[in-house]
C-alpha atoms as an extended CHARMM CRD file, in Angstrom:
* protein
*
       253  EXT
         1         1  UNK       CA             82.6820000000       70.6630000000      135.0580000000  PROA      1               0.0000000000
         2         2  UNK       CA             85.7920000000       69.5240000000      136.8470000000  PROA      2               0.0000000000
         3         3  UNK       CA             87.8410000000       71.9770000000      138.9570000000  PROA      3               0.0000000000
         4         4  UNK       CA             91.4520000000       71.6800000000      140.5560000000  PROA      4               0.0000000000
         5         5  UNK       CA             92.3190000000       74.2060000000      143.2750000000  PROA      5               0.0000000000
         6         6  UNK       CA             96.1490000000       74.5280000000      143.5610000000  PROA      6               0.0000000000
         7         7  UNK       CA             96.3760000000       76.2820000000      146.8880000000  PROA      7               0.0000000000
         8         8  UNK       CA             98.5740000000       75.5640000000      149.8680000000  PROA      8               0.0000000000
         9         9  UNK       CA             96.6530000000       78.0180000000      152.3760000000  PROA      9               0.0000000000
        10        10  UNK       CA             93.9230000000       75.5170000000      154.1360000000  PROA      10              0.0000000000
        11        11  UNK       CA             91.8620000000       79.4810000000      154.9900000000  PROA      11              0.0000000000
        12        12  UNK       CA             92.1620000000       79.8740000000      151.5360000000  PROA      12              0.0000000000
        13        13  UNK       CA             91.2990000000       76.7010000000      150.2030000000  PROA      13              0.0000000000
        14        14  UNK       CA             88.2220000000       76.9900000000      151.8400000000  PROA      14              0.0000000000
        15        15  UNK       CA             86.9360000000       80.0550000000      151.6460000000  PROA      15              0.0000000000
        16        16  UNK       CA             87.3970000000       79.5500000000      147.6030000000  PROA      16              0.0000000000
        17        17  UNK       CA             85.2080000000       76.3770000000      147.8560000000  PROA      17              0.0000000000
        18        18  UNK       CA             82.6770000000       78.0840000000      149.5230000000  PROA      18              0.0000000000
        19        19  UNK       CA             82.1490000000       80.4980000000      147.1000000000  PROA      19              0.0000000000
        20        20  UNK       CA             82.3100000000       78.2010000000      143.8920000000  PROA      20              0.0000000000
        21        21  UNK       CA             79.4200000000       76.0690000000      145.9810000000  PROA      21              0.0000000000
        22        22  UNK       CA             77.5870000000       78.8260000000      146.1870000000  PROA      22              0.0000000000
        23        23  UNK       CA             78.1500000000       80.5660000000      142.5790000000  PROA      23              0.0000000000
        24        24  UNK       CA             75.6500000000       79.6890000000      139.5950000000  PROA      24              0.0000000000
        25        25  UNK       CA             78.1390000000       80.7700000000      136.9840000000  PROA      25              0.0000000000
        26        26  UNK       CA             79.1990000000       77.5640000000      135.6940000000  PROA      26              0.0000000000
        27        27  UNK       CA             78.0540000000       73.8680000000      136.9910000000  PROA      27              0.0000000000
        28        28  UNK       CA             80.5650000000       72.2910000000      138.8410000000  PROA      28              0.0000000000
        29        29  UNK       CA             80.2080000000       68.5640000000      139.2890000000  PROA      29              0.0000000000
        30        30  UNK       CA             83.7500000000       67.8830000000      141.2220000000  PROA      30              0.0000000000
        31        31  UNK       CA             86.0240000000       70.4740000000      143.0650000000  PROA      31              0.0000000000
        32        32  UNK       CA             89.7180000000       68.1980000000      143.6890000000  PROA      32              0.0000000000
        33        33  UNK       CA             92.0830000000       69.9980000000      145.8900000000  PROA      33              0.0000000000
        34        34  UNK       CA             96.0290000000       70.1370000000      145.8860000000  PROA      34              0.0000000000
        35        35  UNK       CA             97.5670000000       71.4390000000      149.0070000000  PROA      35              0.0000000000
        36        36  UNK       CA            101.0680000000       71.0850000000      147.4270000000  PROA      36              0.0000000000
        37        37  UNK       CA            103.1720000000       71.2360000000      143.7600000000  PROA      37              0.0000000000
        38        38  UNK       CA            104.1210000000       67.2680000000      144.3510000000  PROA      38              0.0000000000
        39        39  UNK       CA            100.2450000000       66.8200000000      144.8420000000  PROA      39              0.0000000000
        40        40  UNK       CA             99.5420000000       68.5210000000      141.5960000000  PROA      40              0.0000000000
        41        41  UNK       CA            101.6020000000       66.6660000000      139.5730000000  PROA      41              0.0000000000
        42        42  UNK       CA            101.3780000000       63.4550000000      140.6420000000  PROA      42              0.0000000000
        43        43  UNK       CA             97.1080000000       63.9270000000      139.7390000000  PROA      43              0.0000000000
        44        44  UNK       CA             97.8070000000       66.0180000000      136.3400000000  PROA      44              0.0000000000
        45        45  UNK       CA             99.6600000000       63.1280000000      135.4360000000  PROA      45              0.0000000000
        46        46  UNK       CA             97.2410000000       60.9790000000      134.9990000000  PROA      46              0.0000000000
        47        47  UNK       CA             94.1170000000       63.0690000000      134.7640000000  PROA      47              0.0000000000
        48        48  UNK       CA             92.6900000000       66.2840000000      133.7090000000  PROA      48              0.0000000000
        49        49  UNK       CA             90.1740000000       69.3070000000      135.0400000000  PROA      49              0.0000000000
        50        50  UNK       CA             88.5170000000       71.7920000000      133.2790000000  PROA      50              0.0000000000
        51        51  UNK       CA             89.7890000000       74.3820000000      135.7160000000  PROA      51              0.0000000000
        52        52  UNK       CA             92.3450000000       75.4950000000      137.3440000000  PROA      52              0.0000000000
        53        53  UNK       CA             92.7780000000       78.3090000000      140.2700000000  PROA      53              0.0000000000
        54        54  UNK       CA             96.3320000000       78.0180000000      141.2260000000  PROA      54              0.0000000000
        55        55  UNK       CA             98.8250000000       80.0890000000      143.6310000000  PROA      55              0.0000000000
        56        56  UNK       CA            101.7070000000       80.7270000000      142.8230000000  PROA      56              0.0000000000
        57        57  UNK       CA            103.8240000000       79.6690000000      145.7990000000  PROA      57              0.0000000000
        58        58  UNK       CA            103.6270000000       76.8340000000      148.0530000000  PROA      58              0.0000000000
        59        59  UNK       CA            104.9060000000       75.2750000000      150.4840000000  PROA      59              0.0000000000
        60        60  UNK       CA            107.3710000000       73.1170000000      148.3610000000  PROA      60              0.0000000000
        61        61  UNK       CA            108.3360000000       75.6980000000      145.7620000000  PROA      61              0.0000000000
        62        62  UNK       CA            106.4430000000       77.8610000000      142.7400000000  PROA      62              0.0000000000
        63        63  UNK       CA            103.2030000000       76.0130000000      141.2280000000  PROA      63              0.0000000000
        64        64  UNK       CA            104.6990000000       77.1160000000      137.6240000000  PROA      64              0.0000000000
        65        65  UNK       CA            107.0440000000       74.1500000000      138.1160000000  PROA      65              0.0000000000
        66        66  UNK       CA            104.0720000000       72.1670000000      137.6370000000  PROA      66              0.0000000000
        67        67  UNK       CA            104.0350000000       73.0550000000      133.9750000000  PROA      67              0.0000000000
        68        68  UNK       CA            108.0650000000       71.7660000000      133.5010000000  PROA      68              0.0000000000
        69        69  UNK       CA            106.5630000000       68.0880000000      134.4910000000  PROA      69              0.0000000000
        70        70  UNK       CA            103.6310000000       67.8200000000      132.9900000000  PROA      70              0.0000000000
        71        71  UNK       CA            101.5040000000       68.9370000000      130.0930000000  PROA      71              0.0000000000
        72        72  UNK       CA             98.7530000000       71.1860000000      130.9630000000  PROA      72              0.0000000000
        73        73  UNK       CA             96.5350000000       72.3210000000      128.2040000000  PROA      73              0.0000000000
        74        74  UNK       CA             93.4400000000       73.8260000000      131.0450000000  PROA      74              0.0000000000
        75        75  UNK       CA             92.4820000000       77.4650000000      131.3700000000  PROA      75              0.0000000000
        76        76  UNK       CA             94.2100000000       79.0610000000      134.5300000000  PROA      76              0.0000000000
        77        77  UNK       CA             92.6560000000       81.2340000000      136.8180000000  PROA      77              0.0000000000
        78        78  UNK       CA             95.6170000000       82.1740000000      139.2700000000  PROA      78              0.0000000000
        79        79  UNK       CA             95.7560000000       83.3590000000      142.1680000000  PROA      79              0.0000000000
        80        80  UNK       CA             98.7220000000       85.4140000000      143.6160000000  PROA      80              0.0000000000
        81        81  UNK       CA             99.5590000000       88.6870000000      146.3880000000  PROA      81              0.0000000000
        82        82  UNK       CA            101.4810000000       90.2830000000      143.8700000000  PROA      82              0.0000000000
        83        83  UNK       CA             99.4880000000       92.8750000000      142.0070000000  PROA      83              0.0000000000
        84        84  UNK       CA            102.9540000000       94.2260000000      141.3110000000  PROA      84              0.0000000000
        85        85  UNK       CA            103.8470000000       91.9460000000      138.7020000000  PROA      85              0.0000000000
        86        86  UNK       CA            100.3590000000       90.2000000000      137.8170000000  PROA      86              0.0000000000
        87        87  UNK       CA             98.4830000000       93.3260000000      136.5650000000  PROA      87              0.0000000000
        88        88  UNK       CA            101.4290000000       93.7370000000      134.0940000000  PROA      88              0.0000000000
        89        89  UNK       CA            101.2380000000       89.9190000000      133.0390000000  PROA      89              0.0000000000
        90        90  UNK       CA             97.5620000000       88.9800000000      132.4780000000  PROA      90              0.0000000000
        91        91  UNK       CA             96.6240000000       92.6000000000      131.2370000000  PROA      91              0.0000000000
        92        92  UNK       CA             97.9190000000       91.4080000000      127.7610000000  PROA      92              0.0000000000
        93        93  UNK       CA             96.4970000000       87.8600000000      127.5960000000  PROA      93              0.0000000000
        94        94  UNK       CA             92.7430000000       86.2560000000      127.9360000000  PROA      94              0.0000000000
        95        95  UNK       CA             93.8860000000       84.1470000000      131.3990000000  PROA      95              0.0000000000
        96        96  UNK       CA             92.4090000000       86.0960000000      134.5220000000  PROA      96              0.0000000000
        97        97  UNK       CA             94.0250000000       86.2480000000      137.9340000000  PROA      97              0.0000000000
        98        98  UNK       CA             92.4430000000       86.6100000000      141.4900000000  PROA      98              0.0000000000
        99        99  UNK       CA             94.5250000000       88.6710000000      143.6470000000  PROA      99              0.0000000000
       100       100  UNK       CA             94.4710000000       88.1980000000      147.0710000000  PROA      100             0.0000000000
       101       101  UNK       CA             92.6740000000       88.9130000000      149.4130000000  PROA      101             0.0000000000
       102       102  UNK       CA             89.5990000000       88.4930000000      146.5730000000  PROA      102             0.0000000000
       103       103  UNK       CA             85.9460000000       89.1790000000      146.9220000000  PROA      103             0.0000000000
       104       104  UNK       CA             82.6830000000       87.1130000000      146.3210000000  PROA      104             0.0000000000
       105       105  UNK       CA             82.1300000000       89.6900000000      142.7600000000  PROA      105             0.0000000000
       106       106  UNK       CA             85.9010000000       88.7750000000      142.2350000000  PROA      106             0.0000000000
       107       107  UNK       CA             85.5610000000       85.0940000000      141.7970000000  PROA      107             0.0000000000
       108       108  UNK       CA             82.6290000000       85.8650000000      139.6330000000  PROA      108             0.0000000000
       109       109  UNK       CA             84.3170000000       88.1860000000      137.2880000000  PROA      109             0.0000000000
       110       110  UNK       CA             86.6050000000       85.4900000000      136.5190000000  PROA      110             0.0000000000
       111       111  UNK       CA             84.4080000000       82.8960000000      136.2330000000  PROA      111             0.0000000000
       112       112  UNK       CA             82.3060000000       85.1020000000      133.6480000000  PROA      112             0.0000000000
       113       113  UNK       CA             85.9950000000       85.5520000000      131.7630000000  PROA      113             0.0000000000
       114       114  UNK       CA             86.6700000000       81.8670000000      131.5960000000  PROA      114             0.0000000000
       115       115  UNK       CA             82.7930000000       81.3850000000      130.1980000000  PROA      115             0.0000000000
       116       116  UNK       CA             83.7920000000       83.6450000000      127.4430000000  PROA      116             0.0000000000
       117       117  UNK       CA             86.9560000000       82.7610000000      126.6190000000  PROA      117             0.0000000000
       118       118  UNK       CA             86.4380000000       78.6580000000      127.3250000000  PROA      118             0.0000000000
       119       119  UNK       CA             85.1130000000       78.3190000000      123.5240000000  PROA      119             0.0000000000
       120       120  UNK       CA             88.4240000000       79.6220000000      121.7660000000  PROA      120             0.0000000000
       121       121  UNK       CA             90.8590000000       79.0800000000      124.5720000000  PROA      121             0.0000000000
       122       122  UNK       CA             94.4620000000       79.6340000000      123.2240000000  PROA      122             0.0000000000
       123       123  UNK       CA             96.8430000000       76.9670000000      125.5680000000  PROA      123             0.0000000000
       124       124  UNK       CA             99.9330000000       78.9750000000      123.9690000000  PROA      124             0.0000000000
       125       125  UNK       CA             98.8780000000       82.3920000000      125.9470000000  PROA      125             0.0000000000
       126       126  UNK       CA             98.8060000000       80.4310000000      128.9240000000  PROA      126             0.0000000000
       127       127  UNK       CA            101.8240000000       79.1530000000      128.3820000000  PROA      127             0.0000000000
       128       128  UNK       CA            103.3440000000       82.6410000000      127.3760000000  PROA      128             0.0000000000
       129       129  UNK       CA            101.6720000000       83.8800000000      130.9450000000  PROA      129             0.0000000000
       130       130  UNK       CA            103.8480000000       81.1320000000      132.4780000000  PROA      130             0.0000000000
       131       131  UNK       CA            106.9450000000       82.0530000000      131.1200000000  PROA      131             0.0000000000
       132       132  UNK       CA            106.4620000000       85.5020000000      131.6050000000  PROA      132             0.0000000000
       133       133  UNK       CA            105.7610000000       85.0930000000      135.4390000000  PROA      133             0.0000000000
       134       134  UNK       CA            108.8520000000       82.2700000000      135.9790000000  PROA      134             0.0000000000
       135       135  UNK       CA            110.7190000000       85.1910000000      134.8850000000  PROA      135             0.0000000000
       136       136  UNK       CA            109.4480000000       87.1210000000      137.8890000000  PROA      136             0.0000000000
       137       137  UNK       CA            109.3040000000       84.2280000000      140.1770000000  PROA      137             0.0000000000
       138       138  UNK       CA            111.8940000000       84.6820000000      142.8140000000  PROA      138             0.0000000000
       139       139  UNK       CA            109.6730000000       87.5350000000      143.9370000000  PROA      139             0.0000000000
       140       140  UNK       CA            109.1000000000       87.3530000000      147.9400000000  PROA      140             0.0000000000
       141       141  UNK       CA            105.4900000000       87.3590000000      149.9980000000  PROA      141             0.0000000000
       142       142  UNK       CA            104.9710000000       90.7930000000      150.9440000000  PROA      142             0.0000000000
       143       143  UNK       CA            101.2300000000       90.1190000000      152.2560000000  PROA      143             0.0000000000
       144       144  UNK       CA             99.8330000000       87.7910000000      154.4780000000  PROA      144             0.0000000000
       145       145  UNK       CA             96.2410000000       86.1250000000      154.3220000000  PROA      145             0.0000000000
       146       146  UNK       CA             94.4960000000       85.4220000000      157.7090000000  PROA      146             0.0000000000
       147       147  UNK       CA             91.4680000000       84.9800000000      158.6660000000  PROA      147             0.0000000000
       148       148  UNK       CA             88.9900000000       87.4860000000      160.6970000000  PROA      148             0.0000000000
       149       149  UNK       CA             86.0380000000       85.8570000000      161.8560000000  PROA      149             0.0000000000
       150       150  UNK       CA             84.0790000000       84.7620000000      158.3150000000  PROA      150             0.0000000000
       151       151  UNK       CA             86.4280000000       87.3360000000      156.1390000000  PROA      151             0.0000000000
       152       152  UNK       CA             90.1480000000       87.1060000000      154.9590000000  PROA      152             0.0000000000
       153       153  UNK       CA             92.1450000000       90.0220000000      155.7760000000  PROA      153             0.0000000000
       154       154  UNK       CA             95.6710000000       90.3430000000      153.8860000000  PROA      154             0.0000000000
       155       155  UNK       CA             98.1560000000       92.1600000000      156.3880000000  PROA      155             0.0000000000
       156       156  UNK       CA            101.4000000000       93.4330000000      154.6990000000  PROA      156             0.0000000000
       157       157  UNK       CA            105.0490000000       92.6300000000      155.8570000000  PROA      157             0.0000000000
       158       158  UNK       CA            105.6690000000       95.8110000000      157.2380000000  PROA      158             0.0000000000
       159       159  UNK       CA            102.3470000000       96.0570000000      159.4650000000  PROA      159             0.0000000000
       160       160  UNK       CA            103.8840000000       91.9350000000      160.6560000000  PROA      160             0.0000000000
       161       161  UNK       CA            105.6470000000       92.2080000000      163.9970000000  PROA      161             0.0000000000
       162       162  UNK       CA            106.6000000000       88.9120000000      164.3140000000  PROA      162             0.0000000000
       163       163  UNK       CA            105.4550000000       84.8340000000      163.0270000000  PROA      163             0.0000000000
       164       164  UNK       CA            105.4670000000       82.3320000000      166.2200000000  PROA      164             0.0000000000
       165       165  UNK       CA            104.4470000000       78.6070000000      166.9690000000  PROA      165             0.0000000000
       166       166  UNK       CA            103.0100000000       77.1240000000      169.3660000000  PROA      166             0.0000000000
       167       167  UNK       CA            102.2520000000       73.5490000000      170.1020000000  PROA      167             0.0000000000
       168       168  UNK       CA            100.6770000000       72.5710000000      166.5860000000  PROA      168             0.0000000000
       169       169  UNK       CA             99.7500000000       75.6520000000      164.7310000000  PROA      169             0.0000000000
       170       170  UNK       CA            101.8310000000       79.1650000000      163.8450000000  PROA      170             0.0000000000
       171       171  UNK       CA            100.4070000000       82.6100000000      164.4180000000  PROA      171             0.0000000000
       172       172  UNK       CA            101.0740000000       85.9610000000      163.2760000000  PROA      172             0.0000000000
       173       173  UNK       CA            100.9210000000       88.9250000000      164.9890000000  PROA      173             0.0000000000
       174       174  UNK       CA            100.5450000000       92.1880000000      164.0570000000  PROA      174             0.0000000000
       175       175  UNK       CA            102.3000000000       95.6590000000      164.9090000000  PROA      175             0.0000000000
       176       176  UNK       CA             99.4300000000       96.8560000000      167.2000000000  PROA      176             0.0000000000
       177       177  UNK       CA             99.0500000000       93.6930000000      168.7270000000  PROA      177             0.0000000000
       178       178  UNK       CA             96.5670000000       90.9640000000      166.8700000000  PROA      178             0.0000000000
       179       179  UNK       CA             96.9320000000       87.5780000000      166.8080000000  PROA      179             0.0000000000
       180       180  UNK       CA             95.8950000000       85.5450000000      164.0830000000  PROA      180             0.0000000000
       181       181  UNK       CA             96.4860000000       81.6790000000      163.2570000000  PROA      181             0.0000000000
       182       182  UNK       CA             98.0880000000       81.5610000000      159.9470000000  PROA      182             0.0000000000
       183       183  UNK       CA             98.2260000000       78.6960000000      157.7290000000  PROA      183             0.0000000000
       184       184  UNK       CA            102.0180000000       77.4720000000      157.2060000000  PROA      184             0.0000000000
       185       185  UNK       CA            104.9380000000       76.0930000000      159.0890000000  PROA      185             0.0000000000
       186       186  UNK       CA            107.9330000000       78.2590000000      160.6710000000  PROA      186             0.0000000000
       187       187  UNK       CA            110.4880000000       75.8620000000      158.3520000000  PROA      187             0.0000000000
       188       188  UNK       CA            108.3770000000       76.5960000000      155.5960000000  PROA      188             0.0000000000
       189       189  UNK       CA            107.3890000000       80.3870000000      155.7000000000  PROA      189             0.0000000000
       190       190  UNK       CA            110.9620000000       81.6530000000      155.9420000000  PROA      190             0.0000000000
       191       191  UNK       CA            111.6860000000       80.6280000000      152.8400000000  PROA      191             0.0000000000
       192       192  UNK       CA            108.8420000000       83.1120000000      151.3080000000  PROA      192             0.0000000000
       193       193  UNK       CA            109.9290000000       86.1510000000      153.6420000000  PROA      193             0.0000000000
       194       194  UNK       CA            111.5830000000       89.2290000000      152.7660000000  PROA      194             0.0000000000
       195       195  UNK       CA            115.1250000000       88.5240000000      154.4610000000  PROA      195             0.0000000000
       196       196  UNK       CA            116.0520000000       92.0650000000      154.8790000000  PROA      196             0.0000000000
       197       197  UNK       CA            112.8190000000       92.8670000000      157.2590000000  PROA      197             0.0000000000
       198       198  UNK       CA            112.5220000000       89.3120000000      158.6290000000  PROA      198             0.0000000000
       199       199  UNK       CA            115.1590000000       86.8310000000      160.7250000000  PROA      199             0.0000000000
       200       200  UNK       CA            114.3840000000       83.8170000000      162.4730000000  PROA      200             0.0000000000
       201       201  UNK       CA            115.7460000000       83.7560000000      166.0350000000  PROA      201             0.0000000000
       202       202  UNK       CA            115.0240000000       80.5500000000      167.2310000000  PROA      202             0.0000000000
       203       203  UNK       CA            112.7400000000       77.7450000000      166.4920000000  PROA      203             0.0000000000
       204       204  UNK       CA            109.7440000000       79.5140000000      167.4940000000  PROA      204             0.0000000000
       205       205  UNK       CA            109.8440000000       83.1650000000      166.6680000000  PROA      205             0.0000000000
       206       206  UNK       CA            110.4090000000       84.8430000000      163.0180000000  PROA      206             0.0000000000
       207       207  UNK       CA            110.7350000000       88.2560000000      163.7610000000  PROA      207             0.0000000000
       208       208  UNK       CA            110.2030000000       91.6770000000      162.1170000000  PROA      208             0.0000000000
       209       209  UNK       CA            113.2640000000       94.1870000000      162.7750000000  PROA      209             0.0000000000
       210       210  UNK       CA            111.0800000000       96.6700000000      163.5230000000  PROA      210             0.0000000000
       211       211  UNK       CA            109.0220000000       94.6790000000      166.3040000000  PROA      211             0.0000000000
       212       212  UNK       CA            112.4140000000       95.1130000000      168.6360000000  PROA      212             0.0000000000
       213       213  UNK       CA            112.1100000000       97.1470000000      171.3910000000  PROA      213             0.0000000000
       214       214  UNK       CA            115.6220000000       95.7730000000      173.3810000000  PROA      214             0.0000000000
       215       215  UNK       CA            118.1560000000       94.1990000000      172.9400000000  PROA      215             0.0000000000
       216       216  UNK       CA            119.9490000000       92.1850000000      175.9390000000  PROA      216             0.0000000000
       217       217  UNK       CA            123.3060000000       90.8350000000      176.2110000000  PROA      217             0.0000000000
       218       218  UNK       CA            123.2720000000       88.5070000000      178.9100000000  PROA      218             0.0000000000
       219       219  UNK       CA            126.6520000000       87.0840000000      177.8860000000  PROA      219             0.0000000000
       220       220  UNK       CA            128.2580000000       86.1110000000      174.3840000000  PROA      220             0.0000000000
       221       221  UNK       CA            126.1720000000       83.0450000000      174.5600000000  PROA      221             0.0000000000
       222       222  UNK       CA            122.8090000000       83.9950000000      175.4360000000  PROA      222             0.0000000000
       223       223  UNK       CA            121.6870000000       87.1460000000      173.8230000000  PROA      223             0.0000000000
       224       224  UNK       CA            117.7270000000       88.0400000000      174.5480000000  PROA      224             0.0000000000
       225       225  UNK       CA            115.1190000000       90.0380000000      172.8380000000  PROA      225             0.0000000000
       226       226  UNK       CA            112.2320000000       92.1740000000      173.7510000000  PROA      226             0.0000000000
       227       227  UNK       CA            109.7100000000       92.3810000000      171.5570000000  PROA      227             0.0000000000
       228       228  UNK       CA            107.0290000000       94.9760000000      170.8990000000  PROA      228             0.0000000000
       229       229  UNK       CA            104.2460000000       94.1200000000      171.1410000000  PROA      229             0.0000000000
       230       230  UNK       CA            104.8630000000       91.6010000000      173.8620000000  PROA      230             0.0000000000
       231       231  UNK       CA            104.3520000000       88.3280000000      173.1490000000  PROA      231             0.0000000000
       232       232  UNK       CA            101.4320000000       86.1910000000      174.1940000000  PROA      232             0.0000000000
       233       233  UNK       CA            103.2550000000       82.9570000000      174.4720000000  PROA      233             0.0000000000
       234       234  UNK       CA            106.4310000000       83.7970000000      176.3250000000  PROA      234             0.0000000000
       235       235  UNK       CA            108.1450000000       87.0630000000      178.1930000000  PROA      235             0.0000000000
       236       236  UNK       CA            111.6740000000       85.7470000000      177.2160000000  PROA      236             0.0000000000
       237       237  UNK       CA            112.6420000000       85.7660000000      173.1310000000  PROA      237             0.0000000000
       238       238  UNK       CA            116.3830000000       84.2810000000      173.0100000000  PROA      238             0.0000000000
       239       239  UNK       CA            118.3610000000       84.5940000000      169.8760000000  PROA      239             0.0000000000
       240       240  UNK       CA            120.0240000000       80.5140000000      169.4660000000  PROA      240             0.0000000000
       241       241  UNK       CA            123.2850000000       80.4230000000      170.3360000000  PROA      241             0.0000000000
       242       242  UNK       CA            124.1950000000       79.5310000000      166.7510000000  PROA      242             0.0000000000
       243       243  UNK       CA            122.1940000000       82.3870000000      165.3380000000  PROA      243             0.0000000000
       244       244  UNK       CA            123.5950000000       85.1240000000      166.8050000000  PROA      244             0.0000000000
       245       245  UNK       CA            126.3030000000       86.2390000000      165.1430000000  PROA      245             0.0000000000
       246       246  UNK       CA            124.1170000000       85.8740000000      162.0300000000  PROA      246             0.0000000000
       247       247  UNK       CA            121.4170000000       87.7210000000      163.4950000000  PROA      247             0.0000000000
       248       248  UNK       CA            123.7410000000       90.8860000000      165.0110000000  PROA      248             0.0000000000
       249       249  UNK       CA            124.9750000000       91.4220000000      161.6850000000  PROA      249             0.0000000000
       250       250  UNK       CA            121.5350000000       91.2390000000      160.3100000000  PROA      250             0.0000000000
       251       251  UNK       CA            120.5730000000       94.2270000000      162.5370000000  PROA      251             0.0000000000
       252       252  UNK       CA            123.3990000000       95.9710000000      161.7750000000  PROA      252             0.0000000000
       253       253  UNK       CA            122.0560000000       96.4110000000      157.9010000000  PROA      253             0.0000000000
């Protein structure tokens, strides 16, 4: 069988392909891969899968706006960090979820579902699943996948000090001072953050409030921050010129 992975996180992309190599489930003959909604649509235009595992946000907006362009009659197997609002969808229909950050005996469970429901799939309570989650879509990413040695670790917003790049890649660093490379771009990551906890200062640095130790006024113009922990990459955080009225009144709330 034929199976589409909808995912924009490379860490995750792999680590799901690993385990469908190695699972015995149900025989997969072709594993395509989608990094991005544009991506998805331009293949499901033209051609089908058996399977899909699909996230729900990516880097150039919400997978479900997949389903507005083309016709998709394929079980769905998503995969999402909101148990919030996922539990409470899928509960009620036959489609299964995977919520992240997922285990081997996860992947399996799911797999077992879609074995047992793949005779009398129903494409209308997929469909109803969709509508039910667009309705819930402008929720924002309140946990973080990285990746620790051969696991994934999910790190929520509040434990997030700060997102910074450097040269080619971004990293995120945690409140007691762990660096991890996560997959995503500054321009592209802001858009999924909570806007009340997070503020971009610059080109380089996305910051949690909470990660501010100081706050130094050198003049109108040229306001710095120190950041706790310290970061690896540079011992001076400037706010842009053009961001700091913005980002004063941001602290102020």
């Amino acid at each position: 069988m034929k199976i589409a992975i909808i995912e924009d996180e490379l860490l995750a992309v792999n680590y799901l392909k690993g385990l469908l190599d190695k699972q015995d489930i149900v025989p997969v003959t072709e594993i395509v891969i989608f990094r991005s909604k544009k991506q998805a649509i331009e293949f499901f235009g033209n051609s089908s899968a058996d399977l899909i595992f699909m996230d729900i946000h990516l880097g150039d907006g919400m997978s479900l706006e997949i389903f507005e362009q083309v016709e998709l009659f394929t079980p769905v197997i998503f995969i999402t960090a909101f148990d919030e609002y996922a539990m409470k969808v899928f509960k009620h229909f036959t489609i299964d979820y995977l919520l992240k950050p997922f285990e081997e005996e996860d992947l399996h469970q799911a797999l077992q579902k879609f074995v047992s429901i793949r005779n009398n799939f129903d494409p209308e309570l997929t469909l109803k699943s969709i509508s039910t989650l667009q309705n819930r879509s402008s929720e924002i990413m309140k946990r973080f996948m990285v990746r620790e040695g051969n696991k994934l670790k999910s790190i929520d917003e509040h434990h997030t000090a700060y997102f910074f790049a450097s040269g080619k890649y971004l990293f995120l660093t945690t409140m007691d001072n762990q660096t991890y490379i996560y997959d995503d771009t500054i321009k592209d990551i802001i858009q999924k953050l909570n806007p009340q906890v997070f503020f971009k200062v610059n080109r380089k640095f996305i910051i949690n409030k909470e990660a501010i130790a100081e706050i130094i006024k050198h003049s109108s113009q040229k306001v710095e921050l120190k950041l706790s922990p310290k970061p690896e990459v540079s011992d001076e955080v400037f706010i842009s010129k053009m961001q700091i009225t913005e980002c004063m009144n941001w602290l102020k709330n």
